[in-house]
Tab-separated table of C-alpha atoms in Angstrom:
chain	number	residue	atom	x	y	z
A	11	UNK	CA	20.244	17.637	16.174
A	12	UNK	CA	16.706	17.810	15.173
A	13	UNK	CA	17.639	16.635	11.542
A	14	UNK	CA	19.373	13.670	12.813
A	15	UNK	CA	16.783	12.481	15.239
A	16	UNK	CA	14.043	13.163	12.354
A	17	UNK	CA	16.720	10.669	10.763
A	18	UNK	CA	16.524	8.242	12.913
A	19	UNK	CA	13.028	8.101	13.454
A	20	UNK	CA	12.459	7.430	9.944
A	21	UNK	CA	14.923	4.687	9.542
A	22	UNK	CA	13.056	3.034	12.769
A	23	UNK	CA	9.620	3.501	11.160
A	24	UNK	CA	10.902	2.311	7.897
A	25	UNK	CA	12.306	-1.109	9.932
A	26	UNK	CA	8.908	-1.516	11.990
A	27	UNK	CA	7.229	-1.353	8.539
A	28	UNK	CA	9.392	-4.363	7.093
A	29	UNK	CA	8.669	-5.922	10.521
A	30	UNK	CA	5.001	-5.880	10.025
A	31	UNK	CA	5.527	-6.802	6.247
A	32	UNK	CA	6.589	-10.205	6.966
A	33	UNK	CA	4.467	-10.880	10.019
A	34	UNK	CA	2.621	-13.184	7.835
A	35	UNK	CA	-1.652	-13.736	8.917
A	36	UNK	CA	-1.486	-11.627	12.155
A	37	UNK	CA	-0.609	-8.309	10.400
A	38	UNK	CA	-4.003	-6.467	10.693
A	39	UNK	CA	-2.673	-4.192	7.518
A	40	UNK	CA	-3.653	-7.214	5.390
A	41	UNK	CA	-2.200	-9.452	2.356
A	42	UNK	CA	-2.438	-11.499	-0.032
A	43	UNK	CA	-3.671	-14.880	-0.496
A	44	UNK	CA	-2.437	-17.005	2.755
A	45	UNK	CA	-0.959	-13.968	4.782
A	46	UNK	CA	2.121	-13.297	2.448
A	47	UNK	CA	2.813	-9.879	1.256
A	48	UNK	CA	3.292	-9.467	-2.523
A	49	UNK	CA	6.703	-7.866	-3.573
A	50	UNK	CA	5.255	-4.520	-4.861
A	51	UNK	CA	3.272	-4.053	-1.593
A	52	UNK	CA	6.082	-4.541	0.190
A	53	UNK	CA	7.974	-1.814	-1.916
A	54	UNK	CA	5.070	0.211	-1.856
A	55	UNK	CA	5.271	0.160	2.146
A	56	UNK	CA	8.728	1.191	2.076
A	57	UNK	CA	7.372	4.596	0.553
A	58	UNK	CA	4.783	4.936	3.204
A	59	UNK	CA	7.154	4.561	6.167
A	60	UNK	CA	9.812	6.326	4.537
A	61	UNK	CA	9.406	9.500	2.920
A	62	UNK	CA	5.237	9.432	3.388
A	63	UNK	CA	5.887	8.951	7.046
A	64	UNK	CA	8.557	11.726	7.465
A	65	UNK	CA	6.321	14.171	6.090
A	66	UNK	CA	3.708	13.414	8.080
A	67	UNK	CA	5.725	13.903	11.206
A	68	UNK	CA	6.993	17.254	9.598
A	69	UNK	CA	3.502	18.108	8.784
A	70	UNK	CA	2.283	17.741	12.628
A	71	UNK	CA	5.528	20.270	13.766
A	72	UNK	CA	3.991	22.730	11.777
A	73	UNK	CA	0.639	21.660	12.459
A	74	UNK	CA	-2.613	23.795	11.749
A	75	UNK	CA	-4.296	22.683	8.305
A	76	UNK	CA	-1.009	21.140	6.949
A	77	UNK	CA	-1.629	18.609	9.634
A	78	UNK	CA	-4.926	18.204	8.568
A	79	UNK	CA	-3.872	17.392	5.138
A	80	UNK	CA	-1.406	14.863	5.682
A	81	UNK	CA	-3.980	12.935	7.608
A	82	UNK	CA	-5.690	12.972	4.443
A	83	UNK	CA	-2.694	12.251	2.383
A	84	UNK	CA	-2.351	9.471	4.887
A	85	UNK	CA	-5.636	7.878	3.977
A	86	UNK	CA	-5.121	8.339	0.580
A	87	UNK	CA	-2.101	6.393	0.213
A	88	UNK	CA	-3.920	3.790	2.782
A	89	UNK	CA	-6.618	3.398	-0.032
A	90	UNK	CA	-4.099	3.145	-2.735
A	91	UNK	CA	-2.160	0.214	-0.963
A	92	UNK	CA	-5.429	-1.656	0.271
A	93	UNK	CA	-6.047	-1.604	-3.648
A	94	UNK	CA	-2.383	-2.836	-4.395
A	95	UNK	CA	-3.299	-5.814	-2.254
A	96	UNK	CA	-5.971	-6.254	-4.324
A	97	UNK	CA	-4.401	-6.649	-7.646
A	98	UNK	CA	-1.429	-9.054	-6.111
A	99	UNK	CA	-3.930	-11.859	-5.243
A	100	UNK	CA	-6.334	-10.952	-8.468
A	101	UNK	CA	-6.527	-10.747	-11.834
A	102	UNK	CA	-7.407	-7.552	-13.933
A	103	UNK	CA	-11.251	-7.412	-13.673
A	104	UNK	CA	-13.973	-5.478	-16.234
A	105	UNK	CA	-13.862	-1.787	-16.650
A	106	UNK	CA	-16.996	-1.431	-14.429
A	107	UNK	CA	-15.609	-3.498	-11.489
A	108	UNK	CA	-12.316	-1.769	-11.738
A	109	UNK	CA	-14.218	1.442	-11.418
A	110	UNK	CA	-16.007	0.639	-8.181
A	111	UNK	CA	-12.601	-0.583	-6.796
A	112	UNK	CA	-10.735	3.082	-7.756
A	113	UNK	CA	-13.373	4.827	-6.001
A	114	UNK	CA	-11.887	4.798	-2.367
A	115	UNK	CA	-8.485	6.222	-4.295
A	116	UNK	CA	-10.674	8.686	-6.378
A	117	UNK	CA	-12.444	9.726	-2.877
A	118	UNK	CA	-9.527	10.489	-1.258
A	119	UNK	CA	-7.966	12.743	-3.817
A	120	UNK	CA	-11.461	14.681	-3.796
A	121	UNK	CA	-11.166	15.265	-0.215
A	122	UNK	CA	-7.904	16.795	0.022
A	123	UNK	CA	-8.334	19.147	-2.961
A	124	UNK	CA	-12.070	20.244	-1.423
A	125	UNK	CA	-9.645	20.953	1.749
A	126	UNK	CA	-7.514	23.697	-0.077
A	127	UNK	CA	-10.802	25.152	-1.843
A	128	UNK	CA	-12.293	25.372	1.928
A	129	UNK	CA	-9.279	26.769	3.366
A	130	UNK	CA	-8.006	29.476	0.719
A	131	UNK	CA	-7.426	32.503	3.503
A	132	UNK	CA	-5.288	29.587	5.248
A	133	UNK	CA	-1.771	31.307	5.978
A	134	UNK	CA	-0.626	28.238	4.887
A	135	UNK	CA	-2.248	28.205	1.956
A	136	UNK	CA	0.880	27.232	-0.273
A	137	UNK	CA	1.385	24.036	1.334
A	138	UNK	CA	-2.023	23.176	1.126
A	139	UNK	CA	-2.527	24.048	-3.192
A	140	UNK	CA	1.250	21.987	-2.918
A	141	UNK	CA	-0.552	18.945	-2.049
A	142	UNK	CA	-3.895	19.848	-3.839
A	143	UNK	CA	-1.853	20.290	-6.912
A	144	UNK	CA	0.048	16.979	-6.878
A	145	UNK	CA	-2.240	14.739	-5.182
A	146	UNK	CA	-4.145	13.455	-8.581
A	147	UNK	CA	-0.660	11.729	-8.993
A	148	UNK	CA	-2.055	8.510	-7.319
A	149	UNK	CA	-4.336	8.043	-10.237
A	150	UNK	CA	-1.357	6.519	-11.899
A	151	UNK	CA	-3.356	3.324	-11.022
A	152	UNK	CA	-5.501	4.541	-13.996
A	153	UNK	CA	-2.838	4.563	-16.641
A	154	UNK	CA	-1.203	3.028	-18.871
A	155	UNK	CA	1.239	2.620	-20.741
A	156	UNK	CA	2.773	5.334	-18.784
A	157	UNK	CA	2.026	6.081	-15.167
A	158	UNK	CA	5.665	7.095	-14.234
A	159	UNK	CA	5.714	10.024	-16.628
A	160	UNK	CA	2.129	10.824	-15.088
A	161	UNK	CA	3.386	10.975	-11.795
A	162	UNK	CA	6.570	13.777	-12.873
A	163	UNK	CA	3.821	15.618	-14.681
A	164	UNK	CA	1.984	15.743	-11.390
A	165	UNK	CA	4.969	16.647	-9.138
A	166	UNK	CA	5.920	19.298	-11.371
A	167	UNK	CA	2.099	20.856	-11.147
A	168	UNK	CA	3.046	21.299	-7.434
A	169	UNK	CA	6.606	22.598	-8.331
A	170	UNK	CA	5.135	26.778	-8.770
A	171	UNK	CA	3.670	26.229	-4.813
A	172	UNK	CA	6.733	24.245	-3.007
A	173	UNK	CA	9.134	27.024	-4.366
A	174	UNK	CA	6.622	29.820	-2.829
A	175	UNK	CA	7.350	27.694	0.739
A	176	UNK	CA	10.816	27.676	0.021
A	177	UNK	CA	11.031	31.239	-0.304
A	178	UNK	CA	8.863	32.072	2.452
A	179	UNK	CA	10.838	30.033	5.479
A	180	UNK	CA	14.130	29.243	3.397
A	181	UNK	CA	15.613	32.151	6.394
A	182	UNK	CA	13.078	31.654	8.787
A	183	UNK	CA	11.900	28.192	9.479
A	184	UNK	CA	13.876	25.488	8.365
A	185	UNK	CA	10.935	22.999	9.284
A	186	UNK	CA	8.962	24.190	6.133
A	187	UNK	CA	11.930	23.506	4.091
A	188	UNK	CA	12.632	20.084	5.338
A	189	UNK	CA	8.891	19.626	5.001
A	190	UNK	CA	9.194	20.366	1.354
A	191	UNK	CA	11.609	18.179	0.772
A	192	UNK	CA	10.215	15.134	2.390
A	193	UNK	CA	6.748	15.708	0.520
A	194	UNK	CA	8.855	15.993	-3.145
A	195	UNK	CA	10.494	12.283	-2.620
A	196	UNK	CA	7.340	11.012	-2.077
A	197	UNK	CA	6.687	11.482	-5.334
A	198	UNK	CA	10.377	10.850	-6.625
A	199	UNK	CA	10.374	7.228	-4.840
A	200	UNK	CA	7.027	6.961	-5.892
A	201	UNK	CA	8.428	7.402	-9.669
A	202	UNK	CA	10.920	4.602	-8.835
A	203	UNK	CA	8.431	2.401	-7.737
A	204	UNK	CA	6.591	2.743	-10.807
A	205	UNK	CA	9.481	2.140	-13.060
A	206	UNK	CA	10.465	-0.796	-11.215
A	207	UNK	CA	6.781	-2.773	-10.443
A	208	UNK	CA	4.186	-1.219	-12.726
A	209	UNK	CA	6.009	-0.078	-15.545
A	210	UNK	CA	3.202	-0.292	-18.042
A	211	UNK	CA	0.717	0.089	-15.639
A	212	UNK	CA	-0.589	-1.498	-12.556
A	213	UNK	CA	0.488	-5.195	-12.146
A	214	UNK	CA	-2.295	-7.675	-11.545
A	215	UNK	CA	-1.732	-11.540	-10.444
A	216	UNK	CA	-2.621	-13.708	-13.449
A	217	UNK	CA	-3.418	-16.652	-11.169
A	218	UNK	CA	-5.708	-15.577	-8.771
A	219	UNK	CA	-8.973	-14.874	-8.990
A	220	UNK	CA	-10.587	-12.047	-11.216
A	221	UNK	CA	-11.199	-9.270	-8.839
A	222	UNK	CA	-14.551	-8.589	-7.300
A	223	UNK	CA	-16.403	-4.935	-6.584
A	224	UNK	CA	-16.734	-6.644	-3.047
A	225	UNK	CA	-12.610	-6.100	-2.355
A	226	UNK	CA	-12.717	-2.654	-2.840
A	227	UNK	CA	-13.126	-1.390	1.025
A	228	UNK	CA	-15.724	0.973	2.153
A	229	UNK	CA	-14.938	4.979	2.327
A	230	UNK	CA	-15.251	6.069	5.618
A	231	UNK	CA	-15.034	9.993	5.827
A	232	UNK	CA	-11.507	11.189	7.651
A	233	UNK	CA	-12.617	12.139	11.126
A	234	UNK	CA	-13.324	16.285	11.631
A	235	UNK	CA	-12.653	16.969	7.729
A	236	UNK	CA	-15.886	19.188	6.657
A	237	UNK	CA	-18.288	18.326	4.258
A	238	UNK	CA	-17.061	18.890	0.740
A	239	UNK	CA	-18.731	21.948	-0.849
A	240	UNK	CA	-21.924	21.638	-2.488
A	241	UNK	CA	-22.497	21.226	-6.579
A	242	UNK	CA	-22.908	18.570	-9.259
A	243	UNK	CA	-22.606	15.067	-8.369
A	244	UNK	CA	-19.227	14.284	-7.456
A	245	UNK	CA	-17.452	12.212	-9.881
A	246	UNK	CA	-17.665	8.991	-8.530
A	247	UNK	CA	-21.147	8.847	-9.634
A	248	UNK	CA	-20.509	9.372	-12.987
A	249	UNK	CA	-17.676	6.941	-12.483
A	250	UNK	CA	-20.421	4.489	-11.796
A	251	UNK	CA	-22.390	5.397	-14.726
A	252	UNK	CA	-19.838	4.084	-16.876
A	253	UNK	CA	-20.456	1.136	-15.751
A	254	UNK	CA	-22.765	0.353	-18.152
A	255	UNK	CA	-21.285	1.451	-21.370
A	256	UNK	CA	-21.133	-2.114	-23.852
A	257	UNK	CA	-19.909	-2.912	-26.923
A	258	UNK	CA	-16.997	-0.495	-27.561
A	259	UNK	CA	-16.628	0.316	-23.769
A	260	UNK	CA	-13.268	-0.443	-24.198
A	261	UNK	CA	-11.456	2.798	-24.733
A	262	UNK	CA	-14.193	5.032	-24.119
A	263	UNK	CA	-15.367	3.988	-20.747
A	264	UNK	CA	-11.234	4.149	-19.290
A	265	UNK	CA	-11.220	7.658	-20.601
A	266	UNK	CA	-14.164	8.136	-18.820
A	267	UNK	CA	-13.379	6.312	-16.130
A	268	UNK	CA	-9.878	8.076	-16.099
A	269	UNK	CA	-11.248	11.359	-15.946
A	270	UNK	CA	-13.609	10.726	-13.198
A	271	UNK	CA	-10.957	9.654	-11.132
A	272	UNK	CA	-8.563	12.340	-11.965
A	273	UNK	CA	-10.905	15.532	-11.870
A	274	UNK	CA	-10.822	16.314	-8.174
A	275	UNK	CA	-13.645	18.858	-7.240
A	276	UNK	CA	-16.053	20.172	-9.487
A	277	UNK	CA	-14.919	23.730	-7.790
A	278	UNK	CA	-12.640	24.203	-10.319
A	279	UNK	CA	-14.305	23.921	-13.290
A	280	UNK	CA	-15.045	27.332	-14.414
A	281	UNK	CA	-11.444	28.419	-14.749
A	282	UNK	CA	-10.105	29.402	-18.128
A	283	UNK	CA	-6.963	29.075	-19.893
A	284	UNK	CA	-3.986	31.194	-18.628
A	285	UNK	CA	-1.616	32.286	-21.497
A	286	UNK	CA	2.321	32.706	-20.463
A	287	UNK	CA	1.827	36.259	-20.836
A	288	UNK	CA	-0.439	36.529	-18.277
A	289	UNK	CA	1.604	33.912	-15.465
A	290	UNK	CA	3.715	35.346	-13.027
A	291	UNK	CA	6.217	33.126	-13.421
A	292	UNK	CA	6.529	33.279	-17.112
A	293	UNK	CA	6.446	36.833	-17.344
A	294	UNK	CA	8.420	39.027	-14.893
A	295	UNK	CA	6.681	42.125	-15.538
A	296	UNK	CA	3.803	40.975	-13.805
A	297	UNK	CA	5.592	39.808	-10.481
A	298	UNK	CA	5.203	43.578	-9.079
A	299	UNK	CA	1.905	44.725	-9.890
A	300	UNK	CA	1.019	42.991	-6.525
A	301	UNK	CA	-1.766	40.324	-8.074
A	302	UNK	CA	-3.032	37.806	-6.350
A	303	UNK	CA	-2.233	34.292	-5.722
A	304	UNK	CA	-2.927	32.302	-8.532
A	305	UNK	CA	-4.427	28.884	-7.178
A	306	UNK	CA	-3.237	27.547	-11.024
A	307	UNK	CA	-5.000	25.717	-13.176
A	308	UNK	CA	-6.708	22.811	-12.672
A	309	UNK	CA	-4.761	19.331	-12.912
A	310	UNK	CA	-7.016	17.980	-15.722
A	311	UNK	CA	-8.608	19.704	-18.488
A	312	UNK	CA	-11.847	17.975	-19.094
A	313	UNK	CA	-11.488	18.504	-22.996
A	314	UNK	CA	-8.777	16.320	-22.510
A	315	UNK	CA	-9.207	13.494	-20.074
A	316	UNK	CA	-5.784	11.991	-20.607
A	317	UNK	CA	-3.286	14.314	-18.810
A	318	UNK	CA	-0.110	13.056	-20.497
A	319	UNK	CA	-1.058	15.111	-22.977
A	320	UNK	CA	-1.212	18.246	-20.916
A	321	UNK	CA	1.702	20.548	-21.458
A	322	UNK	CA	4.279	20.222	-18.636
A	323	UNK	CA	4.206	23.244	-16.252
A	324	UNK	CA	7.488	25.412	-16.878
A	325	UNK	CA	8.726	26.148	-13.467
A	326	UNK	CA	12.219	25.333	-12.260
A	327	UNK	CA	12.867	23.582	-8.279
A	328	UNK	CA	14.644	25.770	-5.949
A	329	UNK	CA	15.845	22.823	-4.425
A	330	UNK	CA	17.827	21.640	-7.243
């Protein structure tokens, strides 16, 4: 019963969404040039009250921090589609203005991985380093000429923590299991979307007008999340340093630029290499020596600032 009305309230979000899509100038979730809604966004809202919004309503059953974090996850993908509007009414501006205008996105995924990091004795930690680990995913924006791939490679980086949920509640709670499941299709319609709107990267309108640092929105801190933890400068001020990189800025300041956007918080960035010997789920001798949890490694290696040449994490779903 409670699977089918979960059902149904998704397929009555998902309508209200088209509803709102096509309610031309009044819409207060904004559009492109004379109140129409680009194609893309429109797919792109189909996501949010789809899948995003079923595990946001699975995430507030459970409650507690995983709550938390989908109101985070929430924003995020709010940034990411206020920037979507963006590039259907503009054209493809400079490196530097396309770096001010990724900042709300790169905020966001800073905020929920500085969640997990505050919240490690969490009894839920798993579902938070699930999120954590996959969230970079919506730098796709950043890449070309493969985000899709980018997004798998980020889903799978969550893959090691949604199986530990699994496990856990697979005989005890079958909210957690549903809740894994709706939070994995984001990412698998996400892929879809990719594939079928941005395939080489994110599509910009090549009549409008060049995009402006004045469209990207201002970040307003989610209400009752702490302060992140204290440290270097967080990227997005060396995101804004690239700014002024000329000549051969080209390649050099996206790499940059990628990797400011991508490397979540600084926490991280003393963790070493882990060999397969030495993972738990690579090498069964280890599984009952009783060590503990591994919080992985980090999404992005900063040797290595694009992550499509990160090698894929080995771990098989236990929902497939």
């Amino acid at each position: 019963m409670a699977a089918e009305l979960a059902s149904l309230v998704q397929r009555l979000e998902l309508a209200v969404g088209r509803l709102e899509a096509v309610s031309g100038p009044g819409s207060s979730t904004g559009g492109s040039a004379g109140g129409a809604v680009a194609a893309f966004v429109e797919a792109y809202d189909e996501i949010i009250n789809g899948p995003m919004a079923q595990y946001v309503n699975l995430s507030q059953k459970i409650g507690g921090d995983v709550q938390k974090h989908a109101d985070m996850m929430k924003k995020a993908f709010s940034s990411q589609r206020q920037l979507l509007i963006t590039a259907s009414s503009s054209q493809k501006p400079s490196d530097s203005v396309l770096a001010t205008l990724l900042q709300p996105v790169s905020k966001a995924i800073q905020q929920v991985q500085a969640f997990r990091e505050q919240n490690r004795t969490s009894p839920l930690f798993n579902h938070l380093s699930a999120i954590s680990e996959s969230v970079p995913a919506l730098g796709w924006v950043a890449m070309a000429p493969k985000p899709a791939p980018f997004v798998k490679e980020m889903q799978d980086a969550a893959m090691f923590y949604t199986n530990r949920v699994l496990k856990d509640y697979k005989e005890k709670d079958q909210t957690h299991v549903d809740w894994v499941k709706a939070y994995v299709s984001i990412w698998t319609e996400l892929q879809n979307y990719i594939k079928q709107h941005h395939t080489t990267g994110l599509t910009w309108s090549k009549t409008g007008p060049v995009a402006s640092a004045s469209a990207a929105p201002p970040s307003a801190p989610a209400g009752g999340c702490p302060p992140p933890p204290p440290g270097p400068p967080p990227p997005p001020e060396e995101l804004s340093g690239t700014a002024g990189v000329g000549g051969d800025g080209g390649a050099s300041s996206r790499n940059a630029l990628f990797a400011a956007l991508n490397q979540g918080s600084d926490i991280t960035k003393g963790l070493k290499h882990v060999s397969d010997s030495d993972k738990t789920h690579k090498n069964p001798a280890l599984r009952g020596q009783g060590a503990p949890v591994r919080t992985g490694p980090k999404p992005f290696a900063s040797s290595s600032p694009d992550p499509l040449f990160l090698p894929p994490r080995a771990a098989s779903c236990l929902l497939c």
